[in-house]
mmCIF file of C-alpha atoms and ligand atoms in Angstrom:
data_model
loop_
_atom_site.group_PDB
_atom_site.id
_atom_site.type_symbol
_atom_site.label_atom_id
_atom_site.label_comp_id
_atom_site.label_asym_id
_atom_site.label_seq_id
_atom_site.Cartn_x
_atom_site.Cartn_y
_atom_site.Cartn_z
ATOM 1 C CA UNK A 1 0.000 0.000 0.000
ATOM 2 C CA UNK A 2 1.545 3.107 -1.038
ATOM 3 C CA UNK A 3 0.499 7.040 0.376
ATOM 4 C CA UNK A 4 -0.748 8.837 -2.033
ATOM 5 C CA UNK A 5 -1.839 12.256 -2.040
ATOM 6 C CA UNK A 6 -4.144 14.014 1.087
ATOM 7 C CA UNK A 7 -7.595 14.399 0.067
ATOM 8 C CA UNK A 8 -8.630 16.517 3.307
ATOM 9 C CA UNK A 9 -7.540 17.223 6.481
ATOM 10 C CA UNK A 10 -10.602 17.411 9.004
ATOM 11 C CA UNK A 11 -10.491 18.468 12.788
ATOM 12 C CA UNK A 12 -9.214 14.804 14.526
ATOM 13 C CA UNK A 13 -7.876 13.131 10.972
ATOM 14 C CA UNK A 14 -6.199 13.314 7.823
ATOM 15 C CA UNK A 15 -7.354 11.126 4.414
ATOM 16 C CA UNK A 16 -4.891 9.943 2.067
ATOM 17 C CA UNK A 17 -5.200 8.412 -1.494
ATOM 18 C CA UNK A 18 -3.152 5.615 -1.980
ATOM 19 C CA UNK A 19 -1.933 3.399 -4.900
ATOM 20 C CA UNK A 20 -5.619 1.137 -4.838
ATOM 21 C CA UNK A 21 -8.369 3.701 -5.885
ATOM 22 C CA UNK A 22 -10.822 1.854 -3.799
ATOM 23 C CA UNK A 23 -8.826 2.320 -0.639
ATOM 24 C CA UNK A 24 -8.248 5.397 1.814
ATOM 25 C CA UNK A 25 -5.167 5.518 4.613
ATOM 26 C CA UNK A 26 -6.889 7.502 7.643
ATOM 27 C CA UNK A 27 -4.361 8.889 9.824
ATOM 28 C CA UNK A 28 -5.365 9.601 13.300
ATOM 29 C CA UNK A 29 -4.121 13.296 14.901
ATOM 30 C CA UNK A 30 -3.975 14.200 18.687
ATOM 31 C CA UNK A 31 -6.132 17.512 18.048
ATOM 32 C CA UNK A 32 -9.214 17.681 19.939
ATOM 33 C CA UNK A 33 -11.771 20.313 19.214
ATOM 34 C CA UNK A 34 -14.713 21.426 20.727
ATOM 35 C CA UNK A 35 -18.172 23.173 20.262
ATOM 36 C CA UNK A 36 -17.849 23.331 16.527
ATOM 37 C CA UNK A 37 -13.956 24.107 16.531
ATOM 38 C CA UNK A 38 -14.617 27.005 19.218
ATOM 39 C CA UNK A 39 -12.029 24.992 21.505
ATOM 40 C CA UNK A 40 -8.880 23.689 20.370
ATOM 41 C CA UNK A 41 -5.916 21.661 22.292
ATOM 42 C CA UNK A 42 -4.029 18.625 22.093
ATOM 43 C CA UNK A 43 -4.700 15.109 24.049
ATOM 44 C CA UNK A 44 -1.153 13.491 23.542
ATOM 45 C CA UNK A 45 -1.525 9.813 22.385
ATOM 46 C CA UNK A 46 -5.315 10.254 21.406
ATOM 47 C CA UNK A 47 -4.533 9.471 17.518
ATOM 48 C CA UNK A 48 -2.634 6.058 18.782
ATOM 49 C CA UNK A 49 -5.500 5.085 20.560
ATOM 50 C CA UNK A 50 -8.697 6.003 18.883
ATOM 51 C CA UNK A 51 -6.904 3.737 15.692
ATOM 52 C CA UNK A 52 -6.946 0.897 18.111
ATOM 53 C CA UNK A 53 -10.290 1.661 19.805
ATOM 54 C CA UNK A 54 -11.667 2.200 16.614
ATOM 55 C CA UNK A 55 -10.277 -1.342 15.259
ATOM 56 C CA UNK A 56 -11.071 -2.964 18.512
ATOM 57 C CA UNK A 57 -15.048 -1.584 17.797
ATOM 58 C CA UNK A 58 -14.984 -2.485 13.648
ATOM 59 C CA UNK A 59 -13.886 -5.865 14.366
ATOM 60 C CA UNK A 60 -16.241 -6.681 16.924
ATOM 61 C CA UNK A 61 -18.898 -5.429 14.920
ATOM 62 C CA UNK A 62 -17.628 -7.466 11.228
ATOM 63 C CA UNK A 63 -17.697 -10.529 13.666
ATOM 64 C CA UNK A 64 -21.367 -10.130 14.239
ATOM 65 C CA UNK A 65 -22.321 -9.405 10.957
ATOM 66 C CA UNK A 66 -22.365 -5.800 10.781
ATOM 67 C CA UNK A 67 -20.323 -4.630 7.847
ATOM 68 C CA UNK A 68 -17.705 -0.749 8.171
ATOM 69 C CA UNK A 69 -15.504 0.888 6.303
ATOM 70 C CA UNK A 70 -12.375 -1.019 8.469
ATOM 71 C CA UNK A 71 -9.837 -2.614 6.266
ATOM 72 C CA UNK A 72 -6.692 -2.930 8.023
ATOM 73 C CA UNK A 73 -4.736 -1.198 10.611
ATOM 74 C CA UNK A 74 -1.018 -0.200 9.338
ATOM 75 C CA UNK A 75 0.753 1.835 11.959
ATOM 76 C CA UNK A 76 0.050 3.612 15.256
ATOM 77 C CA UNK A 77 -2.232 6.020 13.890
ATOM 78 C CA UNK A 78 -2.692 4.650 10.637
ATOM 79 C CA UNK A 79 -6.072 2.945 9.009
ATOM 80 C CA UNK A 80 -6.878 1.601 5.503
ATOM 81 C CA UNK A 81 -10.240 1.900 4.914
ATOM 82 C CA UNK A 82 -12.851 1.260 1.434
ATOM 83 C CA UNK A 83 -13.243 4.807 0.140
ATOM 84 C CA UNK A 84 -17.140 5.794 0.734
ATOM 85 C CA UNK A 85 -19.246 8.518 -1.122
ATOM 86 C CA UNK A 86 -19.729 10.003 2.379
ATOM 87 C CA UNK A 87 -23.742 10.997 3.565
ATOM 88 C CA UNK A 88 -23.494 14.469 4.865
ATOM 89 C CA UNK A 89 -25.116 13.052 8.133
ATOM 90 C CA UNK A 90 -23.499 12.541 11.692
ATOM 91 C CA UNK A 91 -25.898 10.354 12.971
ATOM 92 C CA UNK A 92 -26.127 10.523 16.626
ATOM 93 C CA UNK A 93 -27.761 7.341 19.163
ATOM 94 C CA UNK A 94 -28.432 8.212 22.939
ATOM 95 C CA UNK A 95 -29.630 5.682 25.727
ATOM 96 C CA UNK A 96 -29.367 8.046 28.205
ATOM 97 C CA UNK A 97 -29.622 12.043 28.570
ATOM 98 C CA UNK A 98 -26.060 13.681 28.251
ATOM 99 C CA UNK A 99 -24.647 16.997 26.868
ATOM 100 C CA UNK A 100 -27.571 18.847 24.567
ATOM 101 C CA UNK A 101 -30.273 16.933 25.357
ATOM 102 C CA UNK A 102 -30.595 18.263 28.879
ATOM 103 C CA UNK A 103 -31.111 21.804 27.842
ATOM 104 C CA UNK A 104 -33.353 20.517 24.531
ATOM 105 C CA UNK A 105 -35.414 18.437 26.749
ATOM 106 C CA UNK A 106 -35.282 19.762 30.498
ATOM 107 C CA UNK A 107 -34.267 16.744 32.175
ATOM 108 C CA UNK A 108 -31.347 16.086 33.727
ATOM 109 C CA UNK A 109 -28.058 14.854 33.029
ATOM 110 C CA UNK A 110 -28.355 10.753 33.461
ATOM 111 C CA UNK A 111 -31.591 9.943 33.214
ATOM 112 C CA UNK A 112 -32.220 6.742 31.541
ATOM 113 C CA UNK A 113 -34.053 6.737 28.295
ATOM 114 C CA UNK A 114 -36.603 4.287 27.768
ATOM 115 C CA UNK A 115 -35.903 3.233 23.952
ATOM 116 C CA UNK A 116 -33.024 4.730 22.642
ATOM 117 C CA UNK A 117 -33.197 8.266 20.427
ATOM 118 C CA UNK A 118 -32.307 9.105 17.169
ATOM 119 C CA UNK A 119 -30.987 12.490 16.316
ATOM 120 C CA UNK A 120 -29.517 13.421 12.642
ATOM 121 C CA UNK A 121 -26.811 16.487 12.606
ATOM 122 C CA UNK A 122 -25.974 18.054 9.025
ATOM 123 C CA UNK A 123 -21.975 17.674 8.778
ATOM 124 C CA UNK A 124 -21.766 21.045 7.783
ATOM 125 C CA UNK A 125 -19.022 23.208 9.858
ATOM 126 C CA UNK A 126 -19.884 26.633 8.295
ATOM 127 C CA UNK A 127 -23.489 26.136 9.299
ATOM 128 C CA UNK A 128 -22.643 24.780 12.991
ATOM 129 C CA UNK A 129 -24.126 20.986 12.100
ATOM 130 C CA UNK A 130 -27.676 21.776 12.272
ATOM 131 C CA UNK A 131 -30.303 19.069 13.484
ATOM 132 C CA UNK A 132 -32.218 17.788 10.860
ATOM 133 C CA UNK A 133 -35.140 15.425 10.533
ATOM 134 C CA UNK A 134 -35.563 13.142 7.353
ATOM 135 C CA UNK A 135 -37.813 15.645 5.686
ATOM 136 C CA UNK A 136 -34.950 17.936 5.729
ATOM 137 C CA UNK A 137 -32.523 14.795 4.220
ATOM 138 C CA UNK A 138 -35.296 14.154 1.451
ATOM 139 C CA UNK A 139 -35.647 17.734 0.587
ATOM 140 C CA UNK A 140 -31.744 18.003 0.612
ATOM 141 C CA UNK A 141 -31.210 14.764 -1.082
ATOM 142 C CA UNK A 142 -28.479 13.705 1.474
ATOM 143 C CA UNK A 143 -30.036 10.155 1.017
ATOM 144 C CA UNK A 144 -32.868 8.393 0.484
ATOM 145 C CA UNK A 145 -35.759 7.024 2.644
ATOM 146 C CA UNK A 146 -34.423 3.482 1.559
ATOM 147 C CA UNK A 147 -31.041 4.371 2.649
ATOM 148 C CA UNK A 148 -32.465 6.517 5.627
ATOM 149 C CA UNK A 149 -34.081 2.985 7.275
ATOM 150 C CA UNK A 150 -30.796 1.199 6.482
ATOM 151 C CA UNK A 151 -29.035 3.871 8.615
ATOM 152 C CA UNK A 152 -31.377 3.489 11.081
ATOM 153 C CA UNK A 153 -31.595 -0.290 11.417
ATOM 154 C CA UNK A 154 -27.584 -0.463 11.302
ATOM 155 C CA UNK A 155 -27.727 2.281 13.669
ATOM 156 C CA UNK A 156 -29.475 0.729 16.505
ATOM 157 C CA UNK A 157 -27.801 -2.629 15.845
ATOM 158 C CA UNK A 158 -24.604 -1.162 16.615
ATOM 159 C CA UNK A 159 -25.749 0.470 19.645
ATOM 160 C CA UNK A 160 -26.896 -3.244 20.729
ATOM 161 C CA UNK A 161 -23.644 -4.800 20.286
ATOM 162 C CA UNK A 162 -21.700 -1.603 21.722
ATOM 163 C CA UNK A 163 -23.957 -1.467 24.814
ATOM 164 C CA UNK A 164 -23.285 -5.581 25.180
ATOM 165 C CA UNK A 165 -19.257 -4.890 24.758
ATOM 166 C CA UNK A 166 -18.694 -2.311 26.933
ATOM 167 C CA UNK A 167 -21.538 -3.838 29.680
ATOM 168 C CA UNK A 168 -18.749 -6.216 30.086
ATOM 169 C CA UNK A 169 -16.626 -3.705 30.578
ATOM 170 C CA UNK A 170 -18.390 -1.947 33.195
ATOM 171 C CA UNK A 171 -18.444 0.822 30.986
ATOM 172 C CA UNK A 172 -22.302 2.258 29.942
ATOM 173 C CA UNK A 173 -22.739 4.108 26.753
ATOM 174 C CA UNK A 174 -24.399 6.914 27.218
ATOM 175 C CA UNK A 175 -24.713 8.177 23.697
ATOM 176 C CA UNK A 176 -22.482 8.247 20.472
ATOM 177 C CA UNK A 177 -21.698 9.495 16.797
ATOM 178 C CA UNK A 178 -21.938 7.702 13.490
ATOM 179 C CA UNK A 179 -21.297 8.192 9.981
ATOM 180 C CA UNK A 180 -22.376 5.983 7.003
ATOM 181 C CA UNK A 181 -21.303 5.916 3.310
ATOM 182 C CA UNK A 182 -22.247 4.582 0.172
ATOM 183 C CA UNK A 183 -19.609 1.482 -1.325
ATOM 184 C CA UNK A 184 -19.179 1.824 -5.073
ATOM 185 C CA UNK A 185 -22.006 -0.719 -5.393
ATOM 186 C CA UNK A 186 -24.287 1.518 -3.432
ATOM 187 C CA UNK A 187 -23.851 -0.640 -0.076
ATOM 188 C CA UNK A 188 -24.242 1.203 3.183
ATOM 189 C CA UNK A 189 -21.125 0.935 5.320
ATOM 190 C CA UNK A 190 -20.407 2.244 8.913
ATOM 191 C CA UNK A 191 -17.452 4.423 8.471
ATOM 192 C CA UNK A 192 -14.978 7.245 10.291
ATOM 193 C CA UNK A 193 -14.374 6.333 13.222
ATOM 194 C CA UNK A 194 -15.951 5.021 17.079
ATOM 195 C CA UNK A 195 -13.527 6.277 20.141
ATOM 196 C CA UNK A 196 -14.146 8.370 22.891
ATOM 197 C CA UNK A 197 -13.741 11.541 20.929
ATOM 198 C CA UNK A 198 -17.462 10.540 19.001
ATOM 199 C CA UNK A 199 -18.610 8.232 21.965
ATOM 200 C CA UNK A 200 -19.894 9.131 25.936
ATOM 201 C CA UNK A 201 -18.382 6.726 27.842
ATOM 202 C CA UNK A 202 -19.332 6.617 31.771
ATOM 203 C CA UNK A 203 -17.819 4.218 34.222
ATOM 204 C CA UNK A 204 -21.197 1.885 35.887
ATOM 205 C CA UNK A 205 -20.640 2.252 38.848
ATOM 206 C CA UNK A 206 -19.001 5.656 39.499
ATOM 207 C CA UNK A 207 -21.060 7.416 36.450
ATOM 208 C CA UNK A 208 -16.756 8.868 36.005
ATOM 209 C CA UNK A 209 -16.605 10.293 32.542
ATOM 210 C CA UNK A 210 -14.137 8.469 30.384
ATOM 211 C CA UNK A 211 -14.706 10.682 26.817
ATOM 212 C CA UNK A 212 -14.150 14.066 25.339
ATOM 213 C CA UNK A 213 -16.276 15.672 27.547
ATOM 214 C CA UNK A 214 -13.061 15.666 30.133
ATOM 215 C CA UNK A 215 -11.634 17.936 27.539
ATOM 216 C CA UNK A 216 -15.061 20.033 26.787
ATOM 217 C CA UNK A 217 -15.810 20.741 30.622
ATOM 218 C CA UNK A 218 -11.807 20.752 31.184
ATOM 219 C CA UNK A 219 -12.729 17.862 33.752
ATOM 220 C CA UNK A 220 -8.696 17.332 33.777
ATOM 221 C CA UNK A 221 -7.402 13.724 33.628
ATOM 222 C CA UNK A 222 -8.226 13.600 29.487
ATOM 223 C CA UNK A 223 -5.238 11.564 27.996
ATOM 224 C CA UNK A 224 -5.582 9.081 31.479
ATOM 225 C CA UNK A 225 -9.644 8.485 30.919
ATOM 226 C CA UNK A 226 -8.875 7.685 27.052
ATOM 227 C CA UNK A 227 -5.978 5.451 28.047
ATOM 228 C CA UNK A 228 -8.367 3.517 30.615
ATOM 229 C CA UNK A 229 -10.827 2.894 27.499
ATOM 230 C CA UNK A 230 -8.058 1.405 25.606
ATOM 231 C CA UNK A 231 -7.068 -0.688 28.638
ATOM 232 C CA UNK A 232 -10.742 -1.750 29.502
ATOM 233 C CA UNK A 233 -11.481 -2.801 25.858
ATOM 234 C CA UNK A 234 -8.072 -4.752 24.692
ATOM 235 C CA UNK A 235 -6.213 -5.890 28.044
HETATM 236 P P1 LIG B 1 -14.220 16.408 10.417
HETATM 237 O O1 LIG B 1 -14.458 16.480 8.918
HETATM 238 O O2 LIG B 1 -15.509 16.269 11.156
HETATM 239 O O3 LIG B 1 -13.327 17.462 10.939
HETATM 240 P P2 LIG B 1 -12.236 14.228 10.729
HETATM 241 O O4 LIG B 1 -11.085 15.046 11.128
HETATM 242 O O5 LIG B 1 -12.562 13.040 11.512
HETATM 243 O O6 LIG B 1 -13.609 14.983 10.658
HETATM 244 O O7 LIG B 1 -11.962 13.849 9.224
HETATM 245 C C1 LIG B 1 -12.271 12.636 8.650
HETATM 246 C C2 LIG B 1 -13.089 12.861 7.389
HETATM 247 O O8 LIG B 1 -13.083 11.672 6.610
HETATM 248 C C3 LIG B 1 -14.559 13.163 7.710
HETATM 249 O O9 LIG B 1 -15.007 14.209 6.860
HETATM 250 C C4 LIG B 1 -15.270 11.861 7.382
HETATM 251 O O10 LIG B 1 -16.601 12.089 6.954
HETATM 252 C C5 LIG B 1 -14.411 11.323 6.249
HETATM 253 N N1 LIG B 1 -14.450 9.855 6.104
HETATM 254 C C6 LIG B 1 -14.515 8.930 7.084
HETATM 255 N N2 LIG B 1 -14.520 7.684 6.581
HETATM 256 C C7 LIG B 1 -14.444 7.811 5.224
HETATM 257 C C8 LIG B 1 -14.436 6.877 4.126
HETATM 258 N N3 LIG B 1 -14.465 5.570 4.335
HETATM 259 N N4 LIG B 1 -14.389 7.392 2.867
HETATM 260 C C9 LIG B 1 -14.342 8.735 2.664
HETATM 261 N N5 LIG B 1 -14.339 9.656 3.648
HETATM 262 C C10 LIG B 1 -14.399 9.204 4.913
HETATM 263 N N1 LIG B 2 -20.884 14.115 18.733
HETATM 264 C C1 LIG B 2 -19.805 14.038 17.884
HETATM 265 N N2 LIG B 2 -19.594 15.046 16.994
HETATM 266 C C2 LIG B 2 -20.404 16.137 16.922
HETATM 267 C C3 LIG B 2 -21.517 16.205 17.811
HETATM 268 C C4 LIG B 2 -21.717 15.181 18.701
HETATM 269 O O1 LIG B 2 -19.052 13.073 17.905
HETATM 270 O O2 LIG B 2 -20.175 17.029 16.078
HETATM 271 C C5 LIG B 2 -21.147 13.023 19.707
HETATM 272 C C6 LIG B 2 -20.766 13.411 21.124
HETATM 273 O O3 LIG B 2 -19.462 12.960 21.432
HETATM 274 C C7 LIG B 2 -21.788 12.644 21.940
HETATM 275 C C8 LIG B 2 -23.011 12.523 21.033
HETATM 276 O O4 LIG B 2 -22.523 12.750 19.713
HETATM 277 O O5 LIG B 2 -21.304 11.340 22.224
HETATM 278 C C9 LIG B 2 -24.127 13.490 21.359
HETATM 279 O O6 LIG B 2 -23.603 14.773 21.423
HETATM 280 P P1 LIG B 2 -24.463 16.087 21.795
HETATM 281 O O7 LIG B 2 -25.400 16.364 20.668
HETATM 282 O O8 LIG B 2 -25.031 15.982 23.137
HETATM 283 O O9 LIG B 2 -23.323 17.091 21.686
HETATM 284 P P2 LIG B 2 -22.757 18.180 22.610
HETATM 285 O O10 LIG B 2 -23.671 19.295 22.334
HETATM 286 O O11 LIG B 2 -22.786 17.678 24.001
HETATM 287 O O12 LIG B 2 -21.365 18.327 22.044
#
């Protein structure tokens, strides 16, 4: 596999061509943002181990059927993955209320959800990644309904085996990010990334953040809480 030239360098991670044009290298950086790039900083090591968390997550979820992006990992912060005609969606899963939803729905922070939400975001930095419901995606053309209830489906199937993996881990999941592309066959495949940069991770018993949201709320202890996710999940 040979690097070719970048094709864009986003806020956590930089995409490379390389020599197979059906294959992207994904290198993973240690800059964090926050708040729609209002906060910026550094969490040393955070590229090294949201490649492996993000492996770690793609394998486990290939083994039960449930096809990504994930081709290979080839260095610390480097990932091959199939190169996707991207949906302009983040698509965003919470089982319990965290970070917006308190203000959007007046409850507060931890209370358990009785079926897990749904929430679309349009990736769109210049407009601040507005929410957006699937009238908005249809009107847009983002994707269609067909593709919208294949996004769903795959959506809260990988919240199922997420929530199963990290019960095990005494870790809950709170809530998390996902983005989906189309294959060059039209396929829907999970792709980016999932790593406690797009993921709210909360210890079970102690409710301790173990995420970003150390670095948003400058909760201190950021590199150590990603760390302990890497050490829950692979040791
Ligand atoms: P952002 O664009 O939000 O700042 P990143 O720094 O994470 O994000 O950059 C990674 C970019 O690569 C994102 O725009 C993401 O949508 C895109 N991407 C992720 N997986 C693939 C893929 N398989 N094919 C093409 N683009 C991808
Ligand atoms: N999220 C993300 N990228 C975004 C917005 C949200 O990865 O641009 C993730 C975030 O880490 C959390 C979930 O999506 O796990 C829900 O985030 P929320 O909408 O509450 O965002 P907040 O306003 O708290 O940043």
């Amino acid at each position: 596999m040979v690097k070719g030239n970048m094709l864009y360098e986003g806020k956590a991670k930089i995409v490379y061509e390389t020599d197979n044009p059906d294959e992207l290298l994904v290198y993973f950086k240690d800059d964090a943002t926050a708040g729609n790039g209002a906060k910026k900083g550094i969490i040393d090591g955070k590229g090294v181990i949201n490649n492996k968390i993000s492996a770690y997550f793609f394998k486990q979820l290939k083994a039960r059927g449930i096809k990504s992006h994930f081709v290979d990992t080839i260095g610390p912060r480097e990932m091959v993955v199939k190169r996707l005609d991207m949906i302009k969606l983040e698509i965003i899963v919470r089982n319990v209320v965290a970070g917006s939803l308190v203000k959007r729905l007046g409850l507060p922070e931890a209370t358990p959800l009785t079926s897990p939400i749904i929430e679309y975001d349009y990736k769109s930095d210049e407009l601040g990644d507005p929410m957006l419901n699937r009238w908005h995606i249809m009107a847009l053309k983002l994707a269609t309904i067909d593709e919208m209830n294949q996004i769903e489906h795959l959506s809260l199937s990988i919240n199922a085996v997420l929530r199963e993996l990290l019960k095990a881990k005494n870790v809950d999941l709170i809530d998390f990010k996902l983005e989906f592309g189309r294959d060059k066959d039209g396929t829907i495949l999970l792709a980016d990334e999932i790593s406690p940069d797009n993921c709210r991770f909360w210890d079970a018993d102690t409710h301790e953040k173990l995420d970003k949201d150390r670095f948003r709320q400058d909760l201190g202890g950021v590199e150590e809480a990603y760390q302990e996710m890497l050490n829950r999940l692979t040791l």
